[in-house]
Amino acid sequence: MIYLDANATTPVDPAVLDAMLPFLREHYANPSASYASGRRVRRALEQARVQVASLLNARPTEIAFTSGGTESINAVHASVRALWPAKRELIIAGTEHAAVLESARRWQAEGGQVTIAPVHPDGRVNLEALRTLLRSGSTALVSIMWVNNETGVIAPMHEIVAMAHSAGALVHTDAVQAAGKIHLDVKTTPADFLSLSGHKMHAPKGIGALYISQRARFAPLLVGGGQESERRGGTENVPGIVALGKAAELASQHLDDGTKARIKALRDRFEHLLHAALPEMHLHGCPAHRLHTTSSLCLPETDAAGMLILLDQAGIACSAGSACHTGALHASHVLEAMGVSARDAACTLRFSFSRFNTKAEAEAAAHAVIESAHKLREAQGCDLAVLAH
Ligand code: PLP
């Protein structure tokens, strides 16, 4: 299999697995236990907190471990809603992940108001529109993703934070697709809350973190034994936390060692080959602010569902739209929010690369896509000469 679906989930890095295994085998003590083996586990947990904090340039005390991106997002929304009941409004973008959209739906069901900030056709939030939507006194929270999972579009987060803060609103950013891929610095981009997830950065599934700025008040979603400094009750997932710490450390190294340029070269090579053979192909998302790992592309007259079947047969793992909603293919709300026609959205595939991909894989995948597109169009009796114009 050639795995080009890293935005859905990533393979666990062997070094991450090596780091976590001792905490499944011998270091199984409860980190709250006062005896030596418990203290040993506690130290590993705190080291992981330092590693995750350092990826964000945060303080270790500002990191709480959770079960993943979805929990972190829900926890922030619930906390803000509970602590600022007089401010009713939540602003999100139309391109948010389902975790934010559904949590916003709950915000509304509980009597709050949700406003959708529009995005430009290139997928970036319309800052002018956002400015007019912000209402001091009523906007409690702006919750906008740092990087989009379908298109890889990188949000103008610095501007969003500044704008929201000047209107007296708090800011949460879903950085699940950004963490470990681009430099994130909560000192220079001072969001109040940030969510990240282990399985998008070569740690296992079911582990994540929530950055809670030391400036921000927070009420836990899960209460129980007071773990995570009263911010998330429940015995900690120690192997997962150790894995996330190691993954964050590795990601920090790879942000500086040329890995990013190598992945971008693979992705660009893939797109170049496709473009040469299928000139009618077009890419979604702002060219200047597109994650180097992601290729969201429209191949006119090639139904994505059919392409997925042919590519699967060719051993290529990729997705159409958001992989978090597999089962039935439905129009992508992200592309819809960007004004992409339903016809083009139905012909859109997402390929997402990671540091585990090679140039040979990128090239083989491009050839498989080209061949599959020809096959599908032939079967549909599509006139390629017409498409070329
Ligand atoms: N936010 C984004 C942008 C995502 O891509 C995902 C997962 O696909 C999530 C949130 C949910 O994260 P998790 O799977 O850790 O709950």
mmCIF file of C-alpha atoms and ligand atoms in Angstrom:
data_model
loop_
_atom_site.group_PDB
_atom_site.id
_atom_site.type_symbol
_atom_site.label_atom_id
_atom_site.label_comp_id
_atom_site.label_asym_id
_atom_site.label_seq_id
_atom_site.Cartn_x
_atom_site.Cartn_y
_atom_site.Cartn_z
ATOM 1 C CA MET A 1 0.000 0.000 0.000
ATOM 2 C CA ILE A 2 1.105 3.552 -0.686
ATOM 3 C CA TYR A 3 -0.304 5.514 2.203
ATOM 4 C CA LEU A 4 -1.225 9.076 1.238
ATOM 5 C CA ASP A 5 -3.843 9.791 3.884
ATOM 6 C CA ALA A 6 -1.745 11.308 6.667
ATOM 7 C CA ASN A 7 -4.404 13.930 7.408
ATOM 8 C CA ALA A 8 -6.726 11.081 8.399
ATOM 9 C CA THR A 9 -4.131 9.448 10.613
ATOM 10 C CA THR A 10 -0.395 8.799 10.598
ATOM 11 C CA PRO A 11 1.709 5.697 11.162
ATOM 12 C CA VAL A 12 3.232 5.547 14.633
ATOM 13 C CA ASP A 13 6.924 6.441 14.467
ATOM 14 C CA PRO A 14 9.016 3.412 15.591
ATOM 15 C CA ALA A 15 10.855 5.672 18.067
ATOM 16 C CA VAL A 16 7.495 6.692 19.531
ATOM 17 C CA LEU A 17 6.495 3.045 19.906
ATOM 18 C CA ASP A 18 9.825 2.268 21.606
ATOM 19 C CA ALA A 19 9.268 5.139 24.034
ATOM 20 C CA MET A 20 5.764 4.030 25.020
ATOM 21 C CA LEU A 21 6.195 0.245 25.256
ATOM 22 C CA PRO A 22 7.941 0.210 28.682
ATOM 23 C CA PHE A 23 4.861 2.006 30.055
ATOM 24 C CA LEU A 24 2.666 -0.872 28.887
ATOM 25 C CA ARG A 25 5.088 -3.548 30.113
ATOM 26 C CA GLU A 26 6.980 -2.711 33.286
ATOM 27 C CA HIS A 27 6.107 0.901 34.234
ATOM 28 C CA TYR A 28 2.420 0.331 34.804
ATOM 29 C CA ALA A 29 2.088 2.060 38.175
ATOM 30 C CA ASN A 30 -0.543 4.732 38.607
ATOM 31 C CA PRO A 31 1.185 8.133 38.250
ATOM 32 C CA SER A 32 -0.695 9.326 41.342
ATOM 33 C CA ALA A 33 0.819 6.546 43.487
ATOM 34 C CA SER A 34 3.288 7.772 46.081
ATOM 35 C CA TYR A 35 5.712 4.812 45.954
ATOM 36 C CA ALA A 36 8.842 4.726 43.781
ATOM 37 C CA SER A 37 7.371 3.117 40.663
ATOM 38 C CA GLY A 38 4.464 5.570 40.708
ATOM 39 C CA ARG A 39 6.891 8.463 41.040
ATOM 40 C CA ARG A 40 8.873 7.062 38.093
ATOM 41 C CA VAL A 41 5.741 7.102 35.938
ATOM 42 C CA ARG A 42 4.861 10.603 37.145
ATOM 43 C CA ARG A 43 8.289 11.844 36.039
ATOM 44 C CA ALA A 44 7.743 10.380 32.540
ATOM 45 C CA LEU A 45 4.357 12.057 32.349
ATOM 46 C CA GLU A 46 5.815 15.409 33.347
ATOM 47 C CA GLN A 47 8.623 15.006 30.831
ATOM 48 C CA ALA A 48 6.010 14.477 28.116
ATOM 49 C CA ARG A 49 4.295 17.667 29.251
ATOM 50 C CA VAL A 50 7.572 19.544 28.777
ATOM 51 C CA GLN A 51 8.012 18.021 25.302
ATOM 52 C CA VAL A 52 4.487 18.979 24.177
ATOM 53 C CA ALA A 53 4.787 22.463 25.693
ATOM 54 C CA SER A 54 8.046 23.015 23.899
ATOM 55 C CA LEU A 55 6.430 22.208 20.519
ATOM 56 C CA LEU A 56 4.101 25.174 21.131
ATOM 57 C CA ASN A 57 6.526 27.395 23.041
ATOM 58 C CA ALA A 58 4.123 27.115 25.979
ATOM 59 C CA ARG A 59 4.756 26.479 29.657
ATOM 60 C CA PRO A 60 4.404 22.853 30.761
ATOM 61 C CA THR A 61 1.758 23.951 33.279
ATOM 62 C CA GLU A 62 -0.351 25.176 30.341
ATOM 63 C CA ILE A 63 -0.714 21.658 28.874
ATOM 64 C CA ALA A 64 -3.456 19.215 29.879
ATOM 65 C CA PHE A 65 -3.579 15.754 28.321
ATOM 66 C CA THR A 66 -6.880 14.569 26.839
ATOM 67 C CA SER A 67 -8.119 11.688 24.702
ATOM 68 C CA GLY A 68 -7.608 13.621 21.467
ATOM 69 C CA GLY A 69 -8.613 16.557 19.344
ATOM 70 C CA THR A 70 -12.348 16.034 19.694
ATOM 71 C CA GLU A 71 -12.254 16.004 23.483
ATOM 72 C CA SER A 72 -9.991 19.058 23.656
ATOM 73 C CA ILE A 73 -12.338 21.011 21.400
ATOM 74 C CA ASN A 74 -15.479 19.990 23.296
ATOM 75 C CA ALA A 75 -13.800 20.796 26.603
ATOM 76 C CA VAL A 76 -12.927 24.350 25.562
ATOM 77 C CA HIS A 77 -16.368 25.115 24.182
ATOM 78 C CA ALA A 78 -18.083 23.703 27.289
ATOM 79 C CA SER A 79 -15.746 25.605 29.599
ATOM 80 C CA VAL A 80 -16.245 28.973 27.941
ATOM 81 C CA ARG A 81 -19.999 28.460 27.807
ATOM 82 C CA ALA A 82 -20.063 27.607 31.523
ATOM 83 C CA LEU A 83 -17.754 30.390 32.701
ATOM 84 C CA TRP A 84 -19.058 33.269 30.585
ATOM 85 C CA PRO A 85 -22.839 32.675 30.471
ATOM 86 C CA ALA A 86 -23.585 36.346 29.844
ATOM 87 C CA LYS A 87 -21.660 36.301 26.554
ATOM 88 C CA ARG A 88 -23.765 34.127 24.299
ATOM 89 C CA GLU A 89 -21.916 34.086 21.022
ATOM 90 C CA LEU A 90 -19.466 31.597 19.511
ATOM 91 C CA ILE A 91 -17.886 32.422 16.146
ATOM 92 C CA ILE A 92 -16.512 29.618 13.989
ATOM 93 C CA ALA A 93 -15.537 29.380 10.323
ATOM 94 C CA GLY A 94 -17.628 27.473 7.794
ATOM 95 C CA THR A 95 -14.664 25.190 7.067
ATOM 96 C CA GLU A 96 -14.249 23.763 10.588
ATOM 97 C CA HIS A 97 -13.890 20.068 11.331
ATOM 98 C CA ALA A 98 -16.986 18.139 12.470
ATOM 99 C CA ALA A 99 -15.641 18.174 16.038
ATOM 100 C CA VAL A 100 -16.016 21.966 16.110
ATOM 101 C CA LEU A 101 -19.219 22.052 14.057
ATOM 102 C CA GLU A 102 -21.021 19.542 16.274
ATOM 103 C CA SER A 103 -19.759 21.107 19.475
ATOM 104 C CA ALA A 104 -21.006 24.457 18.147
ATOM 105 C CA ARG A 105 -24.360 22.841 17.462
ATOM 106 C CA ARG A 106 -24.491 21.845 21.115
ATOM 107 C CA TRP A 107 -23.544 25.408 22.128
ATOM 108 C CA GLN A 108 -26.569 26.596 20.183
ATOM 109 C CA ALA A 109 -28.881 23.873 21.549
ATOM 110 C CA GLU A 110 -27.971 25.031 25.040
ATOM 111 C CA GLY A 111 -29.156 28.551 24.332
ATOM 112 C CA GLY A 112 -26.020 30.096 22.864
ATOM 113 C CA GLN A 113 -25.679 31.773 19.509
ATOM 114 C CA VAL A 114 -23.327 30.517 16.796
ATOM 115 C CA THR A 115 -22.137 32.719 13.963
ATOM 116 C CA ILE A 116 -20.319 31.359 10.929
ATOM 117 C CA ALA A 117 -17.499 33.544 9.628
ATOM 118 C CA PRO A 118 -17.252 33.250 5.831
ATOM 119 C CA VAL A 119 -14.099 32.180 4.022
ATOM 120 C CA HIS A 120 -12.684 33.453 0.750
ATOM 121 C CA PRO A 121 -12.742 31.123 -2.288
ATOM 122 C CA ASP A 122 -9.115 30.278 -1.435
ATOM 123 C CA GLY A 123 -10.271 28.880 1.927
ATOM 124 C CA ARG A 124 -8.840 31.614 4.147
ATOM 125 C CA VAL A 125 -11.106 33.285 6.671
ATOM 126 C CA ASN A 126 -12.490 36.591 5.474
ATOM 127 C CA LEU A 127 -10.923 38.878 8.073
ATOM 128 C CA GLU A 128 -13.004 41.906 7.157
ATOM 129 C CA ALA A 129 -16.185 39.901 7.635
ATOM 130 C CA LEU A 130 -14.871 38.510 10.909
ATOM 131 C CA ARG A 131 -14.152 42.035 12.150
ATOM 132 C CA THR A 132 -17.744 43.072 11.559
ATOM 133 C CA LEU A 133 -19.099 39.936 13.230
ATOM 134 C CA LEU A 134 -17.149 40.381 16.468
ATOM 135 C CA ARG A 135 -19.253 42.084 19.120
ATOM 136 C CA SER A 136 -17.629 43.090 22.365
ATOM 137 C CA GLY A 137 -19.973 42.240 25.165
ATOM 138 C CA SER A 138 -21.547 39.308 23.359
ATOM 139 C CA THR A 139 -18.829 37.319 21.541
ATOM 140 C CA ALA A 140 -17.438 34.893 24.103
ATOM 141 C CA LEU A 141 -15.221 32.763 21.888
ATOM 142 C CA VAL A 142 -13.766 32.613 18.404
ATOM 143 C CA SER A 143 -12.946 28.989 17.495
ATOM 144 C CA ILE A 144 -11.154 28.785 14.166
ATOM 145 C CA MET A 145 -8.877 26.035 12.921
ATOM 146 C CA TRP A 146 -5.203 26.771 12.277
ATOM 147 C CA VAL A 147 -4.913 24.359 9.322
ATOM 148 C CA ASN A 148 -7.764 22.801 7.406
ATOM 149 C CA ASN A 149 -7.820 19.003 7.234
ATOM 150 C CA GLU A 150 -9.263 18.795 3.715
ATOM 151 C CA THR A 151 -7.400 21.526 1.869
ATOM 152 C CA GLY A 152 -4.367 22.207 4.071
ATOM 153 C CA VAL A 153 -5.180 25.931 4.010
ATOM 154 C CA ILE A 154 -3.323 27.760 6.785
ATOM 155 C CA ALA A 155 -5.396 30.401 8.575
ATOM 156 C CA PRO A 156 -4.156 33.939 9.309
ATOM 157 C CA MET A 157 -4.166 32.976 12.977
ATOM 158 C CA HIS A 158 -2.087 35.897 14.172
ATOM 159 C CA GLU A 159 -4.593 38.394 12.763
ATOM 160 C CA ILE A 160 -7.577 36.370 14.010
ATOM 161 C CA VAL A 161 -6.210 36.321 17.566
ATOM 162 C CA ALA A 162 -5.422 40.038 17.569
ATOM 163 C CA MET A 163 -8.827 40.933 16.161
ATOM 164 C CA ALA A 164 -10.768 38.708 18.578
ATOM 165 C CA HIS A 165 -8.815 39.892 21.590
ATOM 166 C CA SER A 166 -9.355 43.514 20.747
ATOM 167 C CA ALA A 167 -13.099 42.767 20.783
ATOM 168 C CA GLY A 168 -12.761 41.126 24.192
ATOM 169 C CA ALA A 169 -13.315 37.570 22.919
ATOM 170 C CA LEU A 170 -11.312 34.493 23.811
ATOM 171 C CA VAL A 171 -9.698 32.446 21.042
ATOM 172 C CA HIS A 172 -9.521 28.692 20.610
ATOM 173 C CA THR A 173 -7.776 27.146 17.646
ATOM 174 C CA ASP A 174 -8.133 23.584 16.428
ATOM 175 C CA ALA A 175 -4.471 22.954 15.620
ATOM 176 C CA VAL A 176 -4.896 19.215 15.073
ATOM 177 C CA GLN A 177 -3.599 19.473 11.493
ATOM 178 C CA ALA A 178 -1.036 22.149 12.281
ATOM 179 C CA ALA A 179 0.796 20.708 15.289
ATOM 180 C CA GLY A 180 4.084 19.135 14.332
ATOM 181 C CA LYS A 181 3.781 20.313 10.721
ATOM 182 C CA ILE A 182 4.292 24.065 10.966
ATOM 183 C CA HIS A 183 5.912 26.181 13.660
ATOM 184 C CA LEU A 184 3.340 27.063 16.320
ATOM 185 C CA ASP A 185 4.206 29.611 18.962
ATOM 186 C CA VAL A 186 1.606 30.607 21.521
ATOM 187 C CA LYS A 187 3.761 33.502 22.669
ATOM 188 C CA THR A 188 3.782 35.227 19.291
ATOM 189 C CA THR A 189 0.256 34.032 18.364
ATOM 190 C CA PRO A 190 -1.364 34.190 21.788
ATOM 191 C CA ALA A 191 -4.493 32.050 21.383
ATOM 192 C CA ASP A 192 -6.095 31.252 24.732
ATOM 193 C CA PHE A 193 -6.735 27.599 23.932
ATOM 194 C CA LEU A 194 -5.276 25.216 21.371
ATOM 195 C CA SER A 195 -6.207 21.615 20.607
ATOM 196 C CA LEU A 196 -3.908 18.963 19.208
ATOM 197 C CA SER A 197 -4.077 15.231 18.565
ATOM 198 C CA GLY A 198 -1.438 12.494 18.761
ATOM 199 C CA HIS A 199 -2.515 10.379 15.820
ATOM 200 C CA LYS A 200 -1.980 13.187 13.320
ATOM 201 C CA MET A 201 1.674 13.460 14.342
ATOM 202 C CA HIS A 202 2.927 9.867 14.505
ATOM 203 C CA ALA A 203 1.696 9.014 18.009
ATOM 204 C CA PRO A 204 -1.194 6.562 18.575
ATOM 205 C CA LYS A 205 -4.892 7.309 18.418
ATOM 206 C CA GLY A 206 -6.786 8.286 21.558
ATOM 207 C CA ILE A 207 -4.296 10.747 22.978
ATOM 208 C CA GLY A 208 -4.232 14.512 22.628
ATOM 209 C CA ALA A 209 -3.534 17.690 24.475
ATOM 210 C CA LEU A 210 -5.146 20.967 25.258
ATOM 211 C CA TYR A 211 -3.129 24.133 25.685
ATOM 212 C CA ILE A 212 -4.808 26.403 28.220
ATOM 213 C CA SER A 213 -3.117 29.763 28.487
ATOM 214 C CA GLN A 214 -2.178 30.690 32.038
ATOM 215 C CA ARG A 215 -4.262 33.850 31.454
ATOM 216 C CA ALA A 216 -7.436 31.854 30.829
ATOM 217 C CA ARG A 217 -9.901 30.445 33.310
ATOM 218 C CA PHE A 218 -10.975 26.869 32.624
ATOM 219 C CA ALA A 219 -13.669 24.538 33.929
ATOM 220 C CA PRO A 220 -13.045 20.824 33.264
ATOM 221 C CA LEU A 221 -15.332 18.777 31.055
ATOM 222 C CA LEU A 222 -14.485 15.594 32.961
ATOM 223 C CA VAL A 223 -14.406 15.722 36.730
ATOM 224 C CA GLY A 224 -13.193 12.933 38.940
ATOM 225 C CA GLY A 225 -9.890 12.424 40.715
ATOM 226 C CA GLY A 226 -8.573 15.913 40.029
ATOM 227 C CA GLN A 227 -5.886 14.737 37.597
ATOM 228 C CA GLU A 228 -4.144 17.161 35.245
ATOM 229 C CA SER A 229 -4.279 19.878 37.906
ATOM 230 C CA GLU A 230 -8.072 19.667 38.097
ATOM 231 C CA ARG A 231 -8.393 20.229 34.327
ATOM 232 C CA ARG A 232 -9.221 16.654 33.228
ATOM 233 C CA GLY A 233 -10.349 13.969 35.631
ATOM 234 C CA GLY A 234 -9.458 10.333 34.994
ATOM 235 C CA THR A 235 -6.332 8.219 35.383
ATOM 236 C CA GLU A 236 -3.906 9.411 32.753
ATOM 237 C CA ASN A 237 -3.259 7.386 29.581
ATOM 238 C CA VAL A 238 0.428 7.158 30.449
ATOM 239 C CA PRO A 239 1.677 5.136 27.437
ATOM 240 C CA GLY A 240 -0.233 7.492 25.128
ATOM 241 C CA ILE A 241 1.086 10.568 26.915
ATOM 242 C CA VAL A 242 4.680 9.326 26.756
ATOM 243 C CA ALA A 243 4.139 8.596 23.060
ATOM 244 C CA LEU A 244 2.716 12.056 22.436
ATOM 245 C CA GLY A 245 5.694 13.611 24.242
ATOM 246 C CA LYS A 246 8.144 11.670 22.095
ATOM 247 C CA ALA A 247 6.171 12.485 18.931
ATOM 248 C CA ALA A 248 6.246 16.187 19.849
ATOM 249 C CA GLU A 249 9.992 16.042 20.426
ATOM 250 C CA LEU A 250 10.559 14.353 17.052
ATOM 251 C CA ALA A 251 8.204 16.792 15.316
ATOM 252 C CA SER A 252 10.160 19.729 16.767
ATOM 253 C CA GLN A 253 13.380 18.273 15.366
ATOM 254 C CA HIS A 254 11.809 17.637 11.964
ATOM 255 C CA LEU A 255 10.510 21.212 11.794
ATOM 256 C CA ASP A 256 14.117 22.358 11.667
ATOM 257 C CA ASP A 257 16.039 19.650 9.826
ATOM 258 C CA GLY A 258 14.807 19.962 6.244
ATOM 259 C CA THR A 259 12.054 17.341 6.559
ATOM 260 C CA LYS A 260 9.446 19.924 5.682
ATOM 261 C CA ALA A 261 11.212 20.762 2.420
ATOM 262 C CA ARG A 262 11.555 17.061 1.615
ATOM 263 C CA ILE A 263 7.825 16.409 2.111
ATOM 264 C CA LYS A 264 6.956 19.505 0.095
ATOM 265 C CA ALA A 265 9.181 18.271 -2.736
ATOM 266 C CA LEU A 266 7.305 14.948 -2.777
ATOM 267 C CA ARG A 267 3.941 16.636 -2.787
ATOM 268 C CA ASP A 268 5.030 19.080 -5.490
ATOM 269 C CA ARG A 269 6.462 16.286 -7.637
ATOM 270 C CA PHE A 270 3.164 14.407 -7.324
ATOM 271 C CA GLU A 271 1.181 17.487 -8.341
ATOM 272 C CA HIS A 272 3.586 18.281 -11.180
ATOM 273 C CA LEU A 273 3.219 14.803 -12.706
ATOM 274 C CA LEU A 274 -0.549 15.021 -12.476
ATOM 275 C CA HIS A 275 -0.611 18.461 -14.004
ATOM 276 C CA ALA A 276 1.543 17.393 -16.931
ATOM 277 C CA ALA A 277 -0.741 14.456 -17.762
ATOM 278 C CA LEU A 278 -4.077 15.962 -16.724
ATOM 279 C CA PRO A 279 -3.802 19.709 -17.395
ATOM 280 C CA GLU A 280 -7.469 20.243 -16.559
ATOM 281 C CA MET A 281 -6.715 19.332 -12.927
ATOM 282 C CA HIS A 282 -6.918 22.151 -10.408
ATOM 283 C CA LEU A 283 -5.955 22.539 -6.800
ATOM 284 C CA HIS A 284 -8.096 23.823 -3.955
ATOM 285 C CA GLY A 285 -6.743 26.250 -1.385
ATOM 286 C CA CYS A 286 -4.662 29.373 -1.207
ATOM 287 C CA PRO A 287 -1.399 28.643 -3.068
ATOM 288 C CA ALA A 288 0.658 30.851 -0.738
ATOM 289 C CA HIS A 289 -0.851 29.420 2.450
ATOM 290 C CA ARG A 290 -1.224 25.734 1.765
ATOM 291 C CA LEU A 291 0.243 23.074 4.043
ATOM 292 C CA HIS A 292 3.241 21.408 2.389
ATOM 293 C CA THR A 293 1.811 17.919 3.066
ATOM 294 C CA THR A 294 -1.596 18.278 1.478
ATOM 295 C CA SER A 295 -2.967 18.156 -2.031
ATOM 296 C CA SER A 296 -6.674 18.699 -2.487
ATOM 297 C CA LEU A 297 -7.315 18.392 -6.182
ATOM 298 C CA CYS A 298 -10.190 18.378 -8.578
ATOM 299 C CA LEU A 299 -10.032 16.112 -11.623
ATOM 300 C CA PRO A 300 -13.042 17.195 -13.694
ATOM 301 C CA GLU A 301 -15.278 14.385 -14.935
ATOM 302 C CA THR A 302 -13.728 11.803 -12.631
ATOM 303 C CA ASP A 303 -16.199 10.947 -9.916
ATOM 304 C CA ALA A 304 -14.250 10.739 -6.640
ATOM 305 C CA ALA A 305 -16.131 7.637 -5.449
ATOM 306 C CA GLY A 306 -15.088 5.786 -8.602
ATOM 307 C CA MET A 307 -11.521 7.065 -8.296
ATOM 308 C CA LEU A 308 -11.308 5.856 -4.695
ATOM 309 C CA ILE A 309 -12.273 2.337 -5.784
ATOM 310 C CA LEU A 310 -9.753 2.268 -8.640
ATOM 311 C CA LEU A 311 -6.999 3.753 -6.486
ATOM 312 C CA ASP A 312 -7.738 1.288 -3.716
ATOM 313 C CA GLN A 313 -7.369 -1.528 -6.245
ATOM 314 C CA ALA A 314 -4.028 0.017 -7.250
ATOM 315 C CA GLY A 315 -2.932 0.019 -3.601
ATOM 316 C CA ILE A 316 -3.197 3.761 -3.025
ATOM 317 C CA ALA A 317 -4.779 5.009 0.210
ATOM 318 C CA CYS A 318 -6.182 8.515 -0.105
ATOM 319 C CA SER A 319 -9.520 10.118 0.557
ATOM 320 C CA ALA A 320 -12.297 12.172 -0.903
ATOM 321 C CA GLY A 321 -13.037 15.127 1.320
ATOM 322 C CA SER A 322 -12.852 14.431 5.007
ATOM 323 C CA ALA A 323 -11.926 10.910 6.033
ATOM 324 C CA CYS A 324 -13.494 11.427 9.429
ATOM 325 C CA HIS A 325 -16.888 10.853 7.839
ATOM 326 C CA THR A 326 -16.175 7.687 5.910
ATOM 327 C CA GLY A 327 -19.023 5.400 4.998
ATOM 328 C CA ALA A 328 -21.112 7.455 2.636
ATOM 329 C CA LEU A 329 -19.492 10.071 0.461
ATOM 330 C CA HIS A 330 -21.267 13.354 0.804
ATOM 331 C CA ALA A 331 -20.472 16.822 -0.475
ATOM 332 C CA SER A 332 -17.672 18.411 1.453
ATOM 333 C CA HIS A 333 -18.933 21.315 3.576
ATOM 334 C CA VAL A 334 -15.404 22.740 3.417
ATOM 335 C CA LEU A 335 -15.418 22.983 -0.369
ATOM 336 C CA GLU A 336 -18.994 24.240 -0.274
ATOM 337 C CA ALA A 337 -17.998 27.030 2.132
ATOM 338 C CA MET A 338 -15.241 27.986 -0.334
ATOM 339 C CA GLY A 339 -17.821 28.294 -3.102
ATOM 340 C CA VAL A 340 -16.630 25.205 -5.022
ATOM 341 C CA SER A 341 -19.422 23.842 -7.226
ATOM 342 C CA ALA A 342 -21.059 20.553 -6.205
ATOM 343 C CA ARG A 343 -19.824 19.113 -9.514
ATOM 344 C CA ASP A 344 -16.178 19.973 -8.785
ATOM 345 C CA ALA A 345 -16.488 18.888 -5.152
ATOM 346 C CA ALA A 346 -17.694 15.467 -6.330
ATOM 347 C CA CYS A 347 -14.486 15.148 -8.387
ATOM 348 C CA THR A 348 -12.126 16.113 -5.570
ATOM 349 C CA LEU A 349 -9.561 13.873 -3.928
ATOM 350 C CA ARG A 350 -7.267 14.565 -1.001
ATOM 351 C CA PHE A 351 -3.738 13.216 -0.841
ATOM 352 C CA SER A 352 -1.762 13.892 2.319
ATOM 353 C CA PHE A 353 1.906 13.066 2.757
ATOM 354 C CA SER A 354 4.090 12.496 5.798
ATOM 355 C CA ARG A 355 7.796 12.088 6.472
ATOM 356 C CA PHE A 356 7.383 8.339 5.910
ATOM 357 C CA ASN A 357 6.623 8.769 2.211
ATOM 358 C CA THR A 358 9.237 8.476 -0.518
ATOM 359 C CA LYS A 359 9.731 10.008 -3.952
ATOM 360 C CA ALA A 360 9.100 6.605 -5.556
ATOM 361 C CA GLU A 361 5.739 6.433 -3.775
ATOM 362 C CA ALA A 362 4.775 9.942 -4.873
ATOM 363 C CA GLU A 363 5.601 9.073 -8.484
ATOM 364 C CA ALA A 364 3.886 5.681 -8.436
ATOM 365 C CA ALA A 365 0.789 7.261 -6.896
ATOM 366 C CA ALA A 366 0.716 9.984 -9.554
ATOM 367 C CA HIS A 367 0.867 7.362 -12.295
ATOM 368 C CA ALA A 368 -1.923 5.383 -10.634
ATOM 369 C CA VAL A 369 -4.090 8.508 -10.432
ATOM 370 C CA ILE A 370 -3.474 9.309 -14.097
ATOM 371 C CA GLU A 371 -4.273 5.764 -15.178
ATOM 372 C CA SER A 372 -7.394 5.617 -12.993
ATOM 373 C CA ALA A 373 -8.639 8.953 -14.328
ATOM 374 C CA HIS A 374 -8.223 7.750 -17.929
ATOM 375 C CA LYS A 375 -9.965 4.474 -17.134
ATOM 376 C CA LEU A 376 -12.878 6.154 -15.424
ATOM 377 C CA ARG A 377 -13.341 8.742 -18.135
ATOM 378 C CA GLU A 378 -13.181 6.080 -20.797
ATOM 379 C CA ALA A 379 -15.853 4.102 -18.976
ATOM 380 C CA GLN A 380 -17.971 7.244 -18.733
ATOM 381 C CA GLY A 381 -17.413 8.037 -22.416
ATOM 382 C CA CYS A 382 -15.957 11.392 -21.533
ATOM 383 C CA ASP A 383 -14.442 13.565 -24.275
ATOM 384 C CA LEU A 384 -10.908 14.413 -23.106
ATOM 385 C CA ALA A 385 -10.371 16.922 -25.901
ATOM 386 C CA VAL A 386 -13.210 18.990 -24.519
ATOM 387 C CA LEU A 387 -11.717 18.862 -21.011
ATOM 388 C CA ALA A 388 -8.316 20.076 -22.167
ATOM 389 C CA HIS A 389 -9.867 23.443 -23.091
HETATM 390 N N1 PLP B 1 -9.800 18.595 14.076
HETATM 391 C C1 PLP B 1 -9.276 18.305 12.886
HETATM 392 C C2 PLP B 1 -8.882 19.417 11.974
HETATM 393 C C3 PLP B 1 -9.082 16.971 12.496
HETATM 394 O O1 PLP B 1 -8.567 16.695 11.298
HETATM 395 C C4 PLP B 1 -9.471 15.944 13.393
HETATM 396 C C5 PLP B 1 -9.367 14.521 12.998
HETATM 397 O O2 PLP B 1 -9.559 14.175 11.852
HETATM 398 C C6 PLP B 1 -10.000 16.312 14.648
HETATM 399 C C7 PLP B 1 -10.148 17.633 14.948
HETATM 400 C C8 PLP B 1 -10.391 15.270 15.655
HETATM 401 O O3 PLP B 1 -9.249 14.774 16.329
HETATM 402 P P1 PLP B 1 -9.307 13.349 17.054
HETATM 403 O O4 PLP B 1 -9.402 12.326 15.988
HETATM 404 O O5 PLP B 1 -8.017 13.269 17.827
HETATM 405 O O6 PLP B 1 -10.476 13.377 17.968
#
